[in-house]
C-alpha atoms as a printed R data frame, in Angstrom:
    type eleno elety resid chain resno        x        y      z
1   ATOM     1    CA   TRP     A     1  -94.879 -147.571 51.315
2   ATOM     2    CA   SER     A     2  -91.415 -149.102 50.771
3   ATOM     3    CA   TRP     A     3  -89.766 -152.236 49.564
4   ATOM     4    CA   ALA     A     4  -88.580 -152.854 53.151
5   ATOM     5    CA   GLN     A     5  -92.052 -152.647 54.443
6   ATOM     6    CA   GLU     A     6  -92.846 -155.617 52.255
7   ATOM     7    CA   GLY     A     7  -90.000 -157.967 53.691
8   ATOM     8    CA   THR     A     8  -87.904 -157.722 50.748
9   ATOM     9    CA   GLU     A     9  -84.780 -156.032 52.511
10  ATOM    10    CA   GLY     A    10  -81.736 -155.979 50.257
11  ATOM    11    CA   LYS     A    11  -83.677 -157.138 47.085
12  ATOM    12    CA   ARG     A    12  -84.226 -155.333 44.040
13  ATOM    13    CA   PRO     A    13  -87.652 -153.863 43.037
14  ATOM    14    CA   PRO     A    14  -89.203 -155.935 40.070
15  ATOM    15    CA   ASN     A    15  -88.643 -154.862 36.571
16  ATOM    16    CA   ILE     A    16  -91.727 -153.293 34.858
17  ATOM    17    CA   ILE     A    17  -92.358 -153.376 31.182
18  ATOM    18    CA   VAL     A    18  -95.279 -152.014 29.677
19  ATOM    19    CA   ILE     A    19  -96.215 -152.773 26.087
20  ATOM    20    CA   LEU     A    20  -98.811 -150.614 24.560
21  ATOM    21    CA   ALA     A    21  -99.724 -151.790 20.891
22  ATOM    22    CA   ASP     A    22 -102.136 -149.887 18.918
23  ATOM    23    CA   ASP     A    23 -104.848 -151.962 17.294
24  ATOM    24    CA   LEU     A    24 -103.855 -155.173 19.019
25  ATOM    25    CA   GLY     A    25 -106.765 -157.485 19.839
26  ATOM    26    CA   TYR     A    26 -107.026 -159.537 22.956
27  ATOM    27    CA   GLY     A    27 -106.732 -162.904 20.853
28  ATOM    28    CA   ASP     A    28 -103.843 -161.542 18.530
29  ATOM    29    CA   LEU     A    29 -101.020 -163.104 20.846
30  ATOM    30    CA   GLY     A    30 -100.017 -166.739 21.351
31  ATOM    31    CA   CYS     A    31 -100.068 -166.322 25.187
32  ATOM    32    CA   TYR     A    32 -103.916 -165.516 24.783
33  ATOM    33    CA   GLY     A    33 -104.583 -168.527 22.490
34  ATOM    34    CA   ASN     A    34 -103.945 -167.423 19.130
35  ATOM    35    CA   LYS     A    35 -102.422 -170.616 17.256
36  ATOM    36    CA   GLU     A    36 -101.830 -168.929 13.917
37  ATOM    37    CA   VAL     A    37  -99.512 -165.696 14.792
38  ATOM    38    CA   ARG     A    38  -96.337 -166.645 16.209
39  ATOM    39    CA   THR     A    39  -95.248 -164.146 19.146
40  ATOM    40    CA   PRO     A    40  -92.824 -166.312 21.280
41  ATOM    41    CA   HIS     A    41  -91.154 -163.400 23.140
42  ATOM    42    CA   ILE     A    42  -94.206 -161.975 24.016
43  ATOM    43    CA   ASP     A    43  -95.548 -165.371 25.019
44  ATOM    44    CA   GLN     A    44  -92.221 -166.015 27.158
45  ATOM    45    CA   LEU     A    45  -92.583 -162.659 29.084
46  ATOM    46    CA   ALA     A    46  -96.282 -163.773 29.942
47  ATOM    47    CA   ARG     A    47  -95.164 -167.121 31.015
48  ATOM    48    CA   GLU     A    48  -92.337 -165.602 33.229
49  ATOM    49    CA   GLY     A    49  -93.867 -162.407 34.436
50  ATOM    50    CA   MET     A    50  -97.428 -161.242 34.714
51  ATOM    51    CA   ARG     A    51 -100.200 -161.839 32.305
52  ATOM    52    CA   PHE     A    52 -103.380 -159.919 32.811
53  ATOM    53    CA   THR     A    53 -106.435 -161.598 31.687
54  ATOM    54    CA   ASP     A    54 -108.940 -158.738 32.233
55  ATOM    55    CA   PHE     A    55 -108.022 -155.416 31.062
56  ATOM    56    CA   HIS     A    56 -110.088 -152.795 29.049
57  ATOM    57    CA   SER     A    57 -108.916 -149.691 27.236
58  ATOM    58    CA   SER     A    58 -110.631 -146.598 28.393
59  ATOM    59    CA   GLY     A    59 -110.442 -145.115 24.829
60  ATOM    60    CA   PRO     A    60 -110.879 -146.246 21.190
61  ATOM    61    CA   MET     A    61 -107.943 -144.316 19.987
62  ATOM    62    CA   CYS     A    62 -104.127 -144.243 20.519
63  ATOM    63    CA   SER     A    63 -104.000 -140.839 22.319
64  ATOM    64    CA   PRO     A    64 -106.837 -141.195 25.058
65  ATOM    65    CA   THR     A    65 -105.737 -144.687 25.652
66  ATOM    66    CA   ARG     A    66 -102.135 -143.569 26.422
67  ATOM    67    CA   ALA     A    67 -103.012 -140.588 28.500
68  ATOM    68    CA   ALA     A    68 -105.275 -142.922 30.592
69  ATOM    69    CA   LEU     A    69 -102.723 -145.524 31.147
70  ATOM    70    CA   LEU     A    70  -99.908 -143.357 32.065
71  ATOM    71    CA   THR     A    71 -102.108 -141.117 34.361
72  ATOM    72    CA   GLY     A    72 -104.580 -143.730 35.647
73  ATOM    73    CA   ARG     A    73 -107.203 -141.089 34.995
74  ATOM    74    CA   TYR     A    74 -110.180 -140.830 32.401
75  ATOM    75    CA   GLN     A    75 -108.763 -139.350 29.352
76  ATOM    76    CA   ASN     A    76 -111.761 -136.877 29.153
77  ATOM    77    CA   ARG     A    77 -110.521 -135.025 32.466
78  ATOM    78    CA   MET     A    78 -107.604 -133.981 30.669
79  ATOM    79    CA   ASN     A    79 -109.431 -133.151 27.393
80  ATOM    80    CA   ILE     A    80 -107.738 -136.098 25.422
81  ATOM    81    CA   GLU     A    81 -110.946 -137.906 23.938
82  ATOM    82    CA   PHE     A    82 -109.631 -138.355 20.449
83  ATOM    83    CA   ALA     A    83 -106.415 -138.784 18.758
84  ATOM    84    CA   LEU     A    84 -104.460 -135.512 19.025
85  ATOM    85    CA   PRO     A    85 -104.204 -133.327 16.155
86  ATOM    86    CA   LEU     A    86 -101.214 -133.700 13.712
87  ATOM    87    CA   MET     A    87  -98.165 -131.243 13.525
88  ATOM    88    CA   GLY     A    88  -99.259 -128.576 11.199
89  ATOM    89    CA   ASN     A    89 -102.856 -128.644 12.363
90  ATOM    90    CA   PRO     A    90 -103.970 -125.249 14.119
91  ATOM    91    CA   ASP     A    91 -105.617 -127.158 16.874
92  ATOM    92    CA   ALA     A    92 -102.046 -129.178 17.429
93  ATOM    93    CA   GLN     A    93 -101.256 -126.780 20.207
94  ATOM    94    CA   ARG     A    94 -102.365 -129.094 23.233
95  ATOM    95    CA   GLY     A    95 -100.813 -132.223 24.607
96  ATOM    96    CA   LEU     A    96 -100.981 -133.975 27.933
97  ATOM    97    CA   PRO     A    97 -101.277 -131.292 30.518
98  ATOM    98    CA   ARG     A    98  -98.161 -130.584 32.283
99  ATOM    99    CA   ASP     A    99  -99.580 -130.663 35.586
100 ATOM   100    CA   GLU     A   100 -100.737 -134.474 35.075
101 ATOM   101    CA   VAL     A   101  -98.777 -136.960 37.263
102 ATOM   102    CA   THR     A   102  -97.746 -140.261 35.302
103 ATOM   103    CA   ILE     A   103  -96.700 -143.629 36.270
104 ATOM   104    CA   ALA     A   104  -93.113 -142.893 35.101
105 ATOM   105    CA   GLN     A   105  -93.095 -139.927 37.823
106 ATOM   106    CA   ARG     A   106  -94.108 -142.200 40.382
107 ATOM   107    CA   LEU     A   107  -91.806 -144.953 39.569
108 ATOM   108    CA   ARG     A   108  -88.913 -142.493 39.205
109 ATOM   109    CA   GLU     A   109  -89.790 -141.282 42.856
110 ATOM   110    CA   ARG     A   110  -89.118 -144.899 43.978
111 ATOM   111    CA   GLY     A   111  -85.762 -145.304 42.334
112 ATOM   112    CA   TYR     A   112  -86.556 -146.670 38.941
113 ATOM   113    CA   LYS     A   113  -85.065 -145.948 35.820
114 ATOM   114    CA   THR     A   114  -87.853 -145.061 33.104
115 ATOM   115    CA   ALA     A   115  -87.743 -145.014 29.259
116 ATOM   116    CA   MET     A   116  -90.253 -144.606 26.572
117 ATOM   117    CA   TYR     A   117  -89.649 -146.262 23.109
118 ATOM   118    CA   GLY     A   118  -92.050 -145.803 20.175
119 ATOM   119    CA   LYS     A   119  -95.047 -143.634 19.449
120 ATOM   120    CA   TRP     A   120  -95.755 -140.788 22.037
121 ATOM   121    CA   HIS     A   121  -98.612 -139.235 20.545
122 ATOM   122    CA   LEU     A   122  -99.266 -136.888 23.567
123 ATOM   123    CA   GLY     A   123  -97.845 -133.711 22.313
124 ATOM   124    CA   HIS     A   124  -95.449 -132.897 19.570
125 ATOM   125    CA   ARG     A   125  -93.863 -129.681 20.983
126 ATOM   126    CA   PRO     A   126  -90.566 -130.130 22.712
127 ATOM   127    CA   ASP     A   127  -91.834 -129.204 26.159
128 ATOM   128    CA   GLU     A   128  -94.588 -131.911 25.643
129 ATOM   129    CA   ASN     A   129  -92.026 -134.604 25.283
130 ATOM   130    CA   PRO     A   130  -92.008 -137.930 27.334
131 ATOM   131    CA   ILE     A   131  -88.680 -136.730 29.335
132 ATOM   132    CA   HIS     A   132  -91.017 -133.914 30.800
133 ATOM   133    CA   PHE     A   133  -93.354 -136.460 32.307
134 ATOM   134    CA   GLY     A   134  -91.108 -138.753 34.105
135 ATOM   135    CA   PHE     A   135  -89.157 -140.608 31.537
136 ATOM   136    CA   ASP     A   136  -85.333 -140.609 31.882
137 ATOM   137    CA   ASP     A   137  -85.011 -141.535 28.192
138 ATOM   138    CA   PHE     A   138  -87.231 -141.326 25.037
139 ATOM   139    CA   ARG     A   139  -86.394 -142.241 21.533
140 ATOM   140    CA   GLY     A   140  -89.193 -142.351 18.868
141 ATOM   141    CA   LEU     A   141  -92.069 -140.327 17.288
142 ATOM   142    CA   VAL     A   142  -93.984 -137.604 18.941
143 ATOM   143    CA   CYS     A   143  -96.935 -137.549 16.397
144 ATOM   144    CA   GLY     A   144  -99.235 -140.193 15.521
145 ATOM   145    CA   CYS     A   145  -98.316 -140.736 11.891
146 ATOM   146    CA   GLY     A   146  -94.777 -141.838 11.450
147 ATOM   147    CA   ASP     A   147  -93.199 -143.425  8.447
148 ATOM   148    CA   TYR     A   148  -91.781 -146.570  9.288
149 ATOM   149    CA   ALA     A   149  -88.759 -146.090  6.771
150 ATOM   150    CA   ALA     A   150  -87.894 -142.469  7.089
151 ATOM   151    CA   GLN     A   151  -88.969 -141.054 10.399
152 ATOM   152    CA   ILE     A   152  -91.124 -138.546  8.835
153 ATOM   153    CA   ASN     A   153  -94.687 -137.774  9.488
154 ATOM   154    CA   ARG     A   154  -97.630 -137.302  7.033
155 ATOM   155    CA   GLN     A   155  -96.626 -133.543  6.641
156 ATOM   156    CA   GLY     A   156  -93.174 -134.352  5.623
157 ATOM   157    CA   LEU     A   157  -91.616 -133.212  8.724
158 ATOM   158    CA   ALA     A   158  -88.942 -135.109 10.551
159 ATOM   159    CA   ASP     A   159  -90.197 -137.038 13.655
160 ATOM   160    CA   TRP     A   160  -87.599 -139.254 15.183
161 ATOM   161    CA   TRP     A   161  -86.581 -137.948 18.615
162 ATOM   162    CA   HIS     A   162  -83.996 -138.639 21.433
163 ATOM   163    CA   ASN     A   163  -85.317 -136.953 24.374
164 ATOM   164    CA   ASP     A   164  -86.474 -133.513 23.383
165 ATOM   165    CA   SER     A   165  -84.245 -133.034 20.181
166 ATOM   166    CA   LEU     A   166  -84.665 -134.224 16.861
167 ATOM   167    CA   ALA     A   167  -82.460 -137.113 16.215
168 ATOM   168    CA   PRO     A   168  -82.596 -139.146 12.899
169 ATOM   169    CA   GLU     A   169  -81.467 -142.608 12.765
170 ATOM   170    CA   GLU     A   170  -81.083 -144.916  9.849
171 ATOM   171    CA   GLY     A   171  -83.543 -148.075  9.862
172 ATOM   172    CA   ASN     A   172  -86.751 -149.320 10.031
173 ATOM   173    CA   THR     A   173  -88.722 -147.567 12.926
174 ATOM   174    CA   THR     A   174  -89.978 -150.986 14.322
175 ATOM   175    CA   LYS     A   175  -86.548 -152.343 14.377
176 ATOM   176    CA   LEU     A   176  -85.259 -149.066 15.940
177 ATOM   177    CA   ILE     A   177  -87.779 -149.115 18.587
178 ATOM   178    CA   THR     A   178  -86.885 -152.777 19.301
179 ATOM   179    CA   GLU     A   179  -83.345 -152.020 19.556
180 ATOM   180    CA   HIS     A   180  -83.714 -149.071 21.841
181 ATOM   181    CA   SER     A   181  -85.916 -151.208 23.993
182 ATOM   182    CA   LEU     A   182  -83.492 -154.074 24.431
């Protein structure tokens, strides 16, 4: 498959932005009918791009949902059925298996530049970092329990990364994620 086969010679492929928000309900955004919470930028993305009306997460927690979304596979096939253990936990030696193929890897094969900003929570060791799963650039938290002001986790360990190196930055985590995403 190629863009040329689809009659799009000389045209750039579309930009793809996936927003995965933990604990966001279907009716929490304006583009899905919420009249109380203002979400003008997300509403604009939905208006000018593609808005899905039927989508179901394959898991009730962050790690399984991320694993399934990135790989297109059921999370139990990767042994990620619950939120992954936190750093410092003796069971915290596992993350997304290295042999899993992600959508980022497939997009990169098609010439896309890929990036991931925010919470990874699919492995905290440097070799489990998003750049080893098809992302060209990563800034964010690898653990699932980051502090929004100081970029530390519940154990008090620094947890703000640029690619596979710790890279603390000043500022609120939400604003930093937004700035890097833009």
